[in-house]
CSV table of C-alpha atoms in Angstrom, one decimal:
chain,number,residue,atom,x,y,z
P,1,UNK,CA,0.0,0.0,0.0
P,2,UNK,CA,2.9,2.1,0.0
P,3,UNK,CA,1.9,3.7,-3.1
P,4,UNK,CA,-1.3,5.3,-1.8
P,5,UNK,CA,-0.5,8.7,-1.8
P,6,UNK,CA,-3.0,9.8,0.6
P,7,UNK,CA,-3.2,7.2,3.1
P,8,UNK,CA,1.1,7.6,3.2
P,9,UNK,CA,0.6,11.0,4.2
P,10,UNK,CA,-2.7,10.6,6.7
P,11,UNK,CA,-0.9,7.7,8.5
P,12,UNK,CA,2.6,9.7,8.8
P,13,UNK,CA,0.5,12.6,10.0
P,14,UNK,CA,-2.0,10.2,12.4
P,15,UNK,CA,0.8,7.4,13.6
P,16,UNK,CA,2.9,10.0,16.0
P,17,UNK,CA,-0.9,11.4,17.6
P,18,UNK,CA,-1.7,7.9,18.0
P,19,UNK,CA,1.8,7.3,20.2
P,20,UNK,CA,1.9,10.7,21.6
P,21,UNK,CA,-1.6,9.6,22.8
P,22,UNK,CA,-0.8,6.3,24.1
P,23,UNK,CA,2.2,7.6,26.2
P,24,UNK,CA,0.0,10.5,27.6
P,25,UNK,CA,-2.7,8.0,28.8
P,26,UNK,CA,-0.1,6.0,29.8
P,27,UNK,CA,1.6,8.4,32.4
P,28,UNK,CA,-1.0,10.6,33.0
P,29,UNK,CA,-3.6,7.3,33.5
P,30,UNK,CA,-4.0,8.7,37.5
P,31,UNK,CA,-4.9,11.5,36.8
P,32,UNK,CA,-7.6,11.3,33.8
P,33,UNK,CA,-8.7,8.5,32.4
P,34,UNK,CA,-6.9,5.3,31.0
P,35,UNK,CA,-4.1,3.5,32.3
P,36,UNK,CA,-1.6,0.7,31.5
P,37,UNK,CA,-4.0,-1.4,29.2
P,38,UNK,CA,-5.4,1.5,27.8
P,39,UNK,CA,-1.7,2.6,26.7
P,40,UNK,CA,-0.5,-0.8,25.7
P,41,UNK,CA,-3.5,-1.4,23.1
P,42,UNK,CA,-3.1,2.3,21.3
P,43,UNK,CA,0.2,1.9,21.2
P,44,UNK,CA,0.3,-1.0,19.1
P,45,UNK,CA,-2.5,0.3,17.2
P,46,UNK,CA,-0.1,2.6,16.3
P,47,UNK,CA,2.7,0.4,15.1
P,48,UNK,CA,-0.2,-1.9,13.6
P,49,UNK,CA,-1.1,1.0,11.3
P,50,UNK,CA,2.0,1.5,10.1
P,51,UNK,CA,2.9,-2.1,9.6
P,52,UNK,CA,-0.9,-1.9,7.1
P,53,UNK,CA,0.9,1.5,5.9
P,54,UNK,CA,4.3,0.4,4.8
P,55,UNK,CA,4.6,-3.4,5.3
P,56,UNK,CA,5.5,-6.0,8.4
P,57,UNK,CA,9.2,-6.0,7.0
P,58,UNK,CA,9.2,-2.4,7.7
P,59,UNK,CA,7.4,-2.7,10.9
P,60,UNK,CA,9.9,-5.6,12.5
P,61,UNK,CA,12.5,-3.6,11.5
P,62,UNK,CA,11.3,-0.6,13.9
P,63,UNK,CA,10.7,-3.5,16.9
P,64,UNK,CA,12.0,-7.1,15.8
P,65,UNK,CA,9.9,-10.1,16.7
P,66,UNK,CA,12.6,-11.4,19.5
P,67,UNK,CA,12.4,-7.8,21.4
P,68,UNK,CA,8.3,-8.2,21.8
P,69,UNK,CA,9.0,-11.1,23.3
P,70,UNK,CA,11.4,-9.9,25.7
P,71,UNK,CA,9.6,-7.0,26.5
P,72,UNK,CA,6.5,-8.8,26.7
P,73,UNK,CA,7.9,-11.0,29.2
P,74,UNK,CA,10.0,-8.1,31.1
P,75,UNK,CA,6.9,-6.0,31.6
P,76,UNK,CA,4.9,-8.8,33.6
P,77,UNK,CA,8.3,-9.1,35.6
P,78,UNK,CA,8.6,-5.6,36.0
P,79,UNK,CA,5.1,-5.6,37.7
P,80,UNK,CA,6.0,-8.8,40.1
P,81,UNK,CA,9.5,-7.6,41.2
P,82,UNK,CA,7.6,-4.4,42.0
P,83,UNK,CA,5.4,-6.3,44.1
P,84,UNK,CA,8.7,-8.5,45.9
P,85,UNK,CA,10.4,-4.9,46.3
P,86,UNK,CA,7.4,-4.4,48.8
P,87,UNK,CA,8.3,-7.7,50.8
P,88,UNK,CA,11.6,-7.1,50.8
P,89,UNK,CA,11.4,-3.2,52.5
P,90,UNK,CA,9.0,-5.2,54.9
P,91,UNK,CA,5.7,-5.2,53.9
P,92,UNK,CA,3.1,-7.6,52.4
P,93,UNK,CA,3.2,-8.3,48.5
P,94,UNK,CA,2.4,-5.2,45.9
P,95,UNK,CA,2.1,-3.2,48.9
P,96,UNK,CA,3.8,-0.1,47.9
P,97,UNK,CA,3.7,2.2,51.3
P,98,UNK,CA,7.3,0.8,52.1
P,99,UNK,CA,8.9,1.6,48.5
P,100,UNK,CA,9.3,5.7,49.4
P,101,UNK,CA,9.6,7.5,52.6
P,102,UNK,CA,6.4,9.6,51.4
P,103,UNK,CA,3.1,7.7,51.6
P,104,UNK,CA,1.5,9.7,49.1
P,105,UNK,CA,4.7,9.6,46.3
P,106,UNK,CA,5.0,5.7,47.3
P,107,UNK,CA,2.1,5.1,46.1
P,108,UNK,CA,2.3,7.0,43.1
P,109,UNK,CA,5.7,5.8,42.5
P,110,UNK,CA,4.3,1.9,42.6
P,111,UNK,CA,1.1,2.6,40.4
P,112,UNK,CA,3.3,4.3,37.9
P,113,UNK,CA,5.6,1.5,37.8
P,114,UNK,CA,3.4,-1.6,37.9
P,115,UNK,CA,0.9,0.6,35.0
P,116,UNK,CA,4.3,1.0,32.9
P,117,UNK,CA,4.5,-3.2,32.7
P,118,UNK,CA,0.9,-3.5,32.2
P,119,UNK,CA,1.6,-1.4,29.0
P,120,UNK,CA,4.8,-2.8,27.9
P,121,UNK,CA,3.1,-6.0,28.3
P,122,UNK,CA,0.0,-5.3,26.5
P,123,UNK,CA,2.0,-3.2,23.8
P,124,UNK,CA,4.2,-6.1,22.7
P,125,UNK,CA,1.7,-9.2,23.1
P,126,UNK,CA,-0.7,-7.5,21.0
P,127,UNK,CA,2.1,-7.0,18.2
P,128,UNK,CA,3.3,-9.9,18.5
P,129,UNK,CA,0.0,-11.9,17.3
P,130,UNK,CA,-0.9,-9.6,14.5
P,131,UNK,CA,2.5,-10.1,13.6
P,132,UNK,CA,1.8,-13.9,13.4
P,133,UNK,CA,-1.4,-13.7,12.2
P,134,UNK,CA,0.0,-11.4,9.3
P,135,UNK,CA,2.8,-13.7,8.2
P,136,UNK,CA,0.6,-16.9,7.8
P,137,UNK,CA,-0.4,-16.3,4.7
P,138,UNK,CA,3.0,-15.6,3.3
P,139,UNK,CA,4.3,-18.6,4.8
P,140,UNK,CA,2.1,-21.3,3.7
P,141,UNK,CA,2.6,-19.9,0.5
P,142,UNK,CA,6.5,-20.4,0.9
P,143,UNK,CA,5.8,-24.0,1.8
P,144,UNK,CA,3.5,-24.7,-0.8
P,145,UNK,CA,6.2,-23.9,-3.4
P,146,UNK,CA,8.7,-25.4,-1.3
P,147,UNK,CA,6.3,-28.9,-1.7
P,148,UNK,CA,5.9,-28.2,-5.5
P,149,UNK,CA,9.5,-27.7,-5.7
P,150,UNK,CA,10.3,-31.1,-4.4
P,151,UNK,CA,9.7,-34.5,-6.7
H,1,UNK,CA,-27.1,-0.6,19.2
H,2,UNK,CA,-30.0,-3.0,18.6
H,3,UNK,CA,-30.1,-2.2,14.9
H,4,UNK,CA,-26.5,-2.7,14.3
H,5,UNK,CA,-27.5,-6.3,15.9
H,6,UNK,CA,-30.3,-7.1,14.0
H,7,UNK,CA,-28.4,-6.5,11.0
H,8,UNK,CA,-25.1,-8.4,12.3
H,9,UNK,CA,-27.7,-11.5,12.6
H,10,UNK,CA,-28.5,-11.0,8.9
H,11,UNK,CA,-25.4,-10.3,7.1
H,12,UNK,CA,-23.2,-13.4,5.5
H,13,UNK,CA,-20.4,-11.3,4.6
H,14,UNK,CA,-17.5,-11.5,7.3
H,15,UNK,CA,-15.8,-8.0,6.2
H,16,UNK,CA,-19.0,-6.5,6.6
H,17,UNK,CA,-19.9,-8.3,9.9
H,18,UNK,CA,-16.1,-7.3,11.4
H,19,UNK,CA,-17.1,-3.8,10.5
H,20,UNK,CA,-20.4,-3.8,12.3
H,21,UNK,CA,-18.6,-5.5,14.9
H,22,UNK,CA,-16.4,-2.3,15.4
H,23,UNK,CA,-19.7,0.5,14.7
H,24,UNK,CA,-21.8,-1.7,17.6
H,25,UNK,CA,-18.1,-1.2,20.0
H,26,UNK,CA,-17.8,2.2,19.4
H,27,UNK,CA,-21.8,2.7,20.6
H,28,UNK,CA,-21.1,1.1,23.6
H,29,UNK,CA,-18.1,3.3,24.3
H,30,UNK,CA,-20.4,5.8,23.6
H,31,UNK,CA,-22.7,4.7,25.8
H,32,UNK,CA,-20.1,4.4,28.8
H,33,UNK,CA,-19.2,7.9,27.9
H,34,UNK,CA,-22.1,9.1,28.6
H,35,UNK,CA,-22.5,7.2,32.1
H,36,UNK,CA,-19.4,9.3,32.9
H,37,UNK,CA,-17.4,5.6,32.8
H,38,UNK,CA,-14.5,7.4,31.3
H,39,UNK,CA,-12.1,4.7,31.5
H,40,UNK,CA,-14.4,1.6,30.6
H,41,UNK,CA,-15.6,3.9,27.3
H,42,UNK,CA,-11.9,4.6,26.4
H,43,UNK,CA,-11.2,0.7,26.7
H,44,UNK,CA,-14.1,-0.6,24.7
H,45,UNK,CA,-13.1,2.0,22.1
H,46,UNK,CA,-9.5,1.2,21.8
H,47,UNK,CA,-10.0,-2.6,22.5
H,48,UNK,CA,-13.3,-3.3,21.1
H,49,UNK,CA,-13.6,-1.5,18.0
H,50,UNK,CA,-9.6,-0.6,17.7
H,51,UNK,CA,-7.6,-3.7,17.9
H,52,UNK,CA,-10.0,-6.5,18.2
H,53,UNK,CA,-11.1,-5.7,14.5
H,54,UNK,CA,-8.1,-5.2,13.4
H,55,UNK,CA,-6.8,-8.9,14.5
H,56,UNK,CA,-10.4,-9.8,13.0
H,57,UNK,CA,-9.4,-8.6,9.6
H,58,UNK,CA,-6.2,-10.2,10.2
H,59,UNK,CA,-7.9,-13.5,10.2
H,60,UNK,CA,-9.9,-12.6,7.4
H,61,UNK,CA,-6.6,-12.7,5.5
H,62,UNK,CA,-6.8,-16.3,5.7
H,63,UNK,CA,-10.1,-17.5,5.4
H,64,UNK,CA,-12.6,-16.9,3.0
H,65,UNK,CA,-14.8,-14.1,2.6
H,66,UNK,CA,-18.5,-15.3,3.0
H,67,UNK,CA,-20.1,-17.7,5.7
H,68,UNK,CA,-21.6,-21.3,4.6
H,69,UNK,CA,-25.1,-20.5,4.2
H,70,UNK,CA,-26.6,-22.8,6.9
H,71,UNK,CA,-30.3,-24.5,5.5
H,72,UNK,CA,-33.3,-24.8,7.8
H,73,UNK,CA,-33.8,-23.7,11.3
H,74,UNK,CA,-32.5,-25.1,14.7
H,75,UNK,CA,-35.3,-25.5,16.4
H,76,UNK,CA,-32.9,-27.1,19.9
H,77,UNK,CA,-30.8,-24.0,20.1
H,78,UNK,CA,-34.1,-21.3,19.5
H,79,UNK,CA,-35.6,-23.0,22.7
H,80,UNK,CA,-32.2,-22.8,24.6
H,81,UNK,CA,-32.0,-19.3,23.6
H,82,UNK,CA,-35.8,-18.8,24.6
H,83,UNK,CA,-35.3,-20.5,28.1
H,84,UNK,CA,-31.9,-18.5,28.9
H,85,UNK,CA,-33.5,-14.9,27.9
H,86,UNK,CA,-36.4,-15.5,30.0
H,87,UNK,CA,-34.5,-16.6,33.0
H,88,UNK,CA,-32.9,-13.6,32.9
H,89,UNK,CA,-35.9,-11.2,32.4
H,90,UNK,CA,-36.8,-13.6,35.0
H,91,UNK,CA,-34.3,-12.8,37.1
H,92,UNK,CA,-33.9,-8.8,36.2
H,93,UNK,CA,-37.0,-8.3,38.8
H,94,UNK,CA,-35.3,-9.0,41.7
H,95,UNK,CA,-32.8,-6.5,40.9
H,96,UNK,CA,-32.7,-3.6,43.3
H,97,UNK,CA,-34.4,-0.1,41.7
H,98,UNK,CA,-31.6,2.0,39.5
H,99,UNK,CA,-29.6,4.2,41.7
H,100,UNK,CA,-31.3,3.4,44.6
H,101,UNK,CA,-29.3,4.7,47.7
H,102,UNK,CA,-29.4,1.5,49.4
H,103,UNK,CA,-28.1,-0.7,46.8
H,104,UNK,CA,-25.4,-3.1,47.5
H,105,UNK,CA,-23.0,-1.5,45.4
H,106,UNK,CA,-22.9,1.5,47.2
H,107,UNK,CA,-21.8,-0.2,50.5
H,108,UNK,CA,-19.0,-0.9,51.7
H,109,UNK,CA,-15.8,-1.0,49.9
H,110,UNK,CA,-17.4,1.3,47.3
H,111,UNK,CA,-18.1,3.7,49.4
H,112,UNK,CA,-14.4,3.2,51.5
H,113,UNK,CA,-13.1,3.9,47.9
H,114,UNK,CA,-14.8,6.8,47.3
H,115,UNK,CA,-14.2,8.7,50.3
H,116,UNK,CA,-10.5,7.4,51.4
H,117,UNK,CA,-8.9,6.6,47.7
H,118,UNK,CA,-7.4,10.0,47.6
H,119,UNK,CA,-6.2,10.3,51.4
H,120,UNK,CA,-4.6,6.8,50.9
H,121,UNK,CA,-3.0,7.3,47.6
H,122,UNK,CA,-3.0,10.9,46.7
H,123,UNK,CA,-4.2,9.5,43.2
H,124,UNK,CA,-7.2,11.5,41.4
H,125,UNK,CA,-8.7,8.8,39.0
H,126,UNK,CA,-9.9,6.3,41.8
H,127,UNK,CA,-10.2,3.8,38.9
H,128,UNK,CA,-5.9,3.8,38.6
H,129,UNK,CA,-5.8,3.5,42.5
H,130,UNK,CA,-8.0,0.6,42.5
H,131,UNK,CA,-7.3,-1.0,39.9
H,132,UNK,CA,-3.3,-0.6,40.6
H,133,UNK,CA,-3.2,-0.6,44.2
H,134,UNK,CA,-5.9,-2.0,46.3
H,135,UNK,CA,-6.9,-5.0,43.7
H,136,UNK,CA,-3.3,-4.8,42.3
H,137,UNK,CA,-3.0,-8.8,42.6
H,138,UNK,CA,-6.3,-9.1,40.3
H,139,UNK,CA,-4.6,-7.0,38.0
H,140,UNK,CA,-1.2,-8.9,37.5
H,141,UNK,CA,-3.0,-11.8,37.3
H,142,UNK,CA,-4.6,-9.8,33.9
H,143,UNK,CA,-1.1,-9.2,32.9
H,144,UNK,CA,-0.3,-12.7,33.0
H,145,UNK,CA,-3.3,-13.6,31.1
H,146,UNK,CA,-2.5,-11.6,28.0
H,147,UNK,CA,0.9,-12.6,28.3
H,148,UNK,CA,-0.3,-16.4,28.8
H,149,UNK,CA,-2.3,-15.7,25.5
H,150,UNK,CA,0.9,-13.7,23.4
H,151,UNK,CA,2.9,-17.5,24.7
H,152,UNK,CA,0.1,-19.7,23.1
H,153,UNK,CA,-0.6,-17.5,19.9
H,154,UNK,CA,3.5,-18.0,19.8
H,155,UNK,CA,3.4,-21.7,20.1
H,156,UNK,CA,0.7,-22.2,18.0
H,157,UNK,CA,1.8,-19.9,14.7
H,158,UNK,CA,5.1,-18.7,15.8
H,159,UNK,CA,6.8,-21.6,13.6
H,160,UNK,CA,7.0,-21.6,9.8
H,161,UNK,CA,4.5,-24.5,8.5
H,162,UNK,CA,6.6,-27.4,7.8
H,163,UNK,CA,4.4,-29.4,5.7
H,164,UNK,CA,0.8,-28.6,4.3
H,165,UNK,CA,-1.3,-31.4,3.0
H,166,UNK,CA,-2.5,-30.1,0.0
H,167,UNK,CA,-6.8,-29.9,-0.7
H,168,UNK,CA,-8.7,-28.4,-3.2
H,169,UNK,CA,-9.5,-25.5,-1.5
H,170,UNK,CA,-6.6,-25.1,0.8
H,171,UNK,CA,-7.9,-21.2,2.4
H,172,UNK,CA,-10.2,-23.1,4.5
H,173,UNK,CA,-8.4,-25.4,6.8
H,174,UNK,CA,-8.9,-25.9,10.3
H,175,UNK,CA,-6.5,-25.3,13.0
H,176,UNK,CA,-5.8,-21.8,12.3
H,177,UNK,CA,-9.2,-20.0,13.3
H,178,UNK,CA,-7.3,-19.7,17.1
């Protein structure tokens, strides 16, 4: 679709909006509406409408496959080591009054960081299986000539 | 809303029905919207009629276009669908009145997080302290969900197809429709 005059130029002008979006709702999810999920899913809306824009070898160049997978797994981790950090300074599990001296900025400090996995999380998982879905097509056609190919 | 379902019922085409899957997700957002559910609406939109449309259409990609046309009626699943929806009007009048003061919902951890989210947290939205701080368990175990669900989708298309047995009309295999 690269070709399209006018959807090349809407999506260059809509794609940063759409991120600029996601990382507002992101970190400003406590006050106003949205949050970590929120975040996650217009984020890769973002990247998903750029991957329809200008093709998935174009949009795995800009994140490869193996760093949504990392960073899909890293931001569930990030939210449970949050939650050990609390046992460790002596209290219970995701209780985040003992992370910061402050009990008002603790609080905000653990929301804000167990919110940031949620939408690293949500971001990269939701890639990740357009990505697959995308490519299936592509590949059974590779291994439908690869049969042919063979006696 | 109930238009957009009458005619979701009637249409065989799948782009079609993907798209008035999306228009009847945006009316509910919509709809939150205007209960003043901010964060709900802005969920349904982006989820709802944002992403799960787009993976929809991803599908698409690999199936075929129009539904089997299905002759006769069922007459088994009309009566299961007539016994359910009347249980439930059934049960709809021993709901408590709308917005009644003394509803259950307004008692007590409701109201605790009403009054005390912000003394606690110092965090405006109450729906960001809740969900991230007093039910924050409930909420990694979401995030392990979806990630759960990005490991399966892996395991089940992350490898290139090794062999295909050939049919006639190989768009329409099973196995894929995950």
């Amino acid at each position: 679709m690269v070709e399209n005059g006018i959807l090349r130029i809407i999506a260059r002008f809509l794609i940063p909006l759409i991120m600029l979006f996601g990382l507002y709702i992101q970190f400003h999810g406590e006050y106003s509406p949205g949050g970590g999920f929120q975040a996650g899913v217009v984020v890769a809306a973002g990247w998903i409408l750029f991957v329809l824009i200008y093709g998935l070898e174009a949009g795995l160049k800009v994140i490869p496959e193996r760093a949504m997978l990392v960073l899909a797994a890293l931001g569930a981790l990030l939210y449970a080591i949050t939650g050990l950090f609390g046992v460790i300074l002596g209290g219970r599990y995701l209780d985040f009054y003992p992370l910061l001296p402050g009990k008002h900025a603790a609080q905000q400090f653990g929301i804000i960081t167990v919110e940031f996995g949620v939408g690293v999380t949500v971001a990269t998982v939701v890639m990740l299986i357009f990505t697959y879905f995308a490519r299936r097509k592509d590949e059974w056609i590779a291994a439908e000539q690869d049969e042919d190919a063979q006696p | 809303m109930v238009a957009v379902a009458m005619v979701f019922l009637r249409v065989r085409d799948l782009f079609a029905a993907a798209m008035l899957f999306a228009i009847y997700s945006l009316l509910s957002a919509a709809l939150f919207a205007v209960l003043d559910a901010g964060d709900v609406a802005l969920t349904e939109a982006a989820v709802g009629a944002g992403i799960s449309t787009l993976l929809i259409l991803a599908v698409l990609t690999l199936t075929r276009r129009h539904e089997h046309v299905v002759q006769g009626h069922n007459w088994v699943a009309l009566l299961v669908v007539l016994v359910t929806g009347a249980a439930l009007i059934y049960a709809t009048l021993d709901l408590p009145e709308f917005g009644l003061a003394s509803n259950p919902v307004h008692g007590y951890p409701g109201s605790y997080y009403t009054t005390q989210s912000y003394p606690d947290m110092g965090v405006p939205n109450m729906v960001a302290a809740v969900l991230a701080s007093y039910r924050s368990i409930d909420t990694m175990g979401e995030v392990f969900v979806i990630f759960a669900a990005g490991l399966g989708v892996y395991t089940l298309l992350g490898r290139r197809p090794q062999r295909i047995k050939r049919r006639p009309s190989n768009d329409n295999e099973g196995g894929h429709d995950g």
